[in-house]
CSV table of C-alpha atoms in Angstrom, one decimal:
chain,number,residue,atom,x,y,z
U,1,UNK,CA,11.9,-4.3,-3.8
U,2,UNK,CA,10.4,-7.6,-5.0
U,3,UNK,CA,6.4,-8.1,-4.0
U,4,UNK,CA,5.4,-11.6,-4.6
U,5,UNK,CA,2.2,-12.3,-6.4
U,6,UNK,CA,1.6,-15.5,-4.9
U,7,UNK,CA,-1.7,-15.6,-2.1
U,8,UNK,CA,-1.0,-16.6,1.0
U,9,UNK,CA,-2.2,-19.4,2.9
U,10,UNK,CA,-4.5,-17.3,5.4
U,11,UNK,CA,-5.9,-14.6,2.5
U,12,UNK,CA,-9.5,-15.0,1.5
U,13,UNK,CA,-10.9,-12.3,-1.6
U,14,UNK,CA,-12.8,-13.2,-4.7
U,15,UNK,CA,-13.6,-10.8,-7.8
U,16,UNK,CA,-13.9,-10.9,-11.7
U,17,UNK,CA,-10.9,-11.7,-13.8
U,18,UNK,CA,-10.0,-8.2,-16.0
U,19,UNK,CA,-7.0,-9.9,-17.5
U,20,UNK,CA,-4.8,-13.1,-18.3
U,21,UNK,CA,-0.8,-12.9,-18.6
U,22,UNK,CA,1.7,-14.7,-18.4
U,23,UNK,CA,5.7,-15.0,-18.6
U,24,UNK,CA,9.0,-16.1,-17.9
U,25,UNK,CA,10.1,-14.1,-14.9
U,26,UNK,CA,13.3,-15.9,-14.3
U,27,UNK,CA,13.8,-17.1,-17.5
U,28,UNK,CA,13.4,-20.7,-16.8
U,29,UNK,CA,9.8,-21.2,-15.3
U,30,UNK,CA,6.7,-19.8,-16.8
U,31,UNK,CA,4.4,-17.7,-14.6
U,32,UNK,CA,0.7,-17.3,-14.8
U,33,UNK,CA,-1.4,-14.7,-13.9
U,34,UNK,CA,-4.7,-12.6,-13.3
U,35,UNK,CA,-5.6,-9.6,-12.7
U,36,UNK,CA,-9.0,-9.6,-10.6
U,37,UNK,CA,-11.5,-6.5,-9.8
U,38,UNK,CA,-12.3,-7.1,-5.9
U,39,UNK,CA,-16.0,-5.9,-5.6
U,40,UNK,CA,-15.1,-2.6,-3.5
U,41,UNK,CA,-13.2,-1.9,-7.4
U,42,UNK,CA,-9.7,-2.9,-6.0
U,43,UNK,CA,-7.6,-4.4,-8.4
U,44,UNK,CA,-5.3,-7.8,-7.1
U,45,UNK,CA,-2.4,-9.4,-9.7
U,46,UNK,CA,-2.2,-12.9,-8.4
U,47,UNK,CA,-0.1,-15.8,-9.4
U,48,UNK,CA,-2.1,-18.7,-10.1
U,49,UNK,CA,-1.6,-22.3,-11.1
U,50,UNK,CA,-1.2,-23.1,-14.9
U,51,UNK,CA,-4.4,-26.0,-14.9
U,52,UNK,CA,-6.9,-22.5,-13.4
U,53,UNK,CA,-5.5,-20.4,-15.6
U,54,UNK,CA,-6.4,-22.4,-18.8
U,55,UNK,CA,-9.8,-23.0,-17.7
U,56,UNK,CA,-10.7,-19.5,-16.9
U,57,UNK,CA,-11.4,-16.6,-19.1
U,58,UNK,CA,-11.9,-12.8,-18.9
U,59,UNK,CA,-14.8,-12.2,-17.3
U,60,UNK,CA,-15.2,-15.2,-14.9
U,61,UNK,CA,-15.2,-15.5,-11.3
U,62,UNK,CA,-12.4,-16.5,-9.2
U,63,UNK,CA,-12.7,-17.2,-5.5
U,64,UNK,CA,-9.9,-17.8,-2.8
U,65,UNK,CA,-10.7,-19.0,0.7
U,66,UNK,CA,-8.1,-19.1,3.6
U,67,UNK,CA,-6.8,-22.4,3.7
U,68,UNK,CA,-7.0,-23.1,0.0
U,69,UNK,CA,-5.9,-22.2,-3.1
U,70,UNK,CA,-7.8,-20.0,-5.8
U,71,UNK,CA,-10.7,-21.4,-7.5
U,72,UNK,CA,-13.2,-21.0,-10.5
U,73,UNK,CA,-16.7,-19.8,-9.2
């Protein structure tokens, strides 16, 4: 079964980027993600917009509060 990478409107986590990928999932639009280590050492893949993703790196900060979408700390 499909699970969608995408946050939700309500979920609120923030961690360390581990790791930057992206692709072409339906072979028309290109995805972008990150892989982010939550500080209790859980690991979230999360679908992010292409202007984040080129402004972070490995090793930043990423927040995302409910109501909003994920942000650069």
């Amino acid at each position: 079964m499909f699970k969608s990478h995408e946050p939700g409107p309500d979920d609120a986590w923030e961690g360390m980027v581990e790791d930057k990928s992206r692709g072409m999932l339906d072979g028309a639009n290109m995805y972008h993600f990150v892989k982010v280590r939550r500080a209790d050492g859980q690991f979230l893949k999360v679908r992010i917009d292409r202007r984040l993703w080129k402004s972070i790196a490995v090793g930043d900060r990423i927040v995302k509060e409910p109501g909003s979408g994920p942000a650069k700390a």
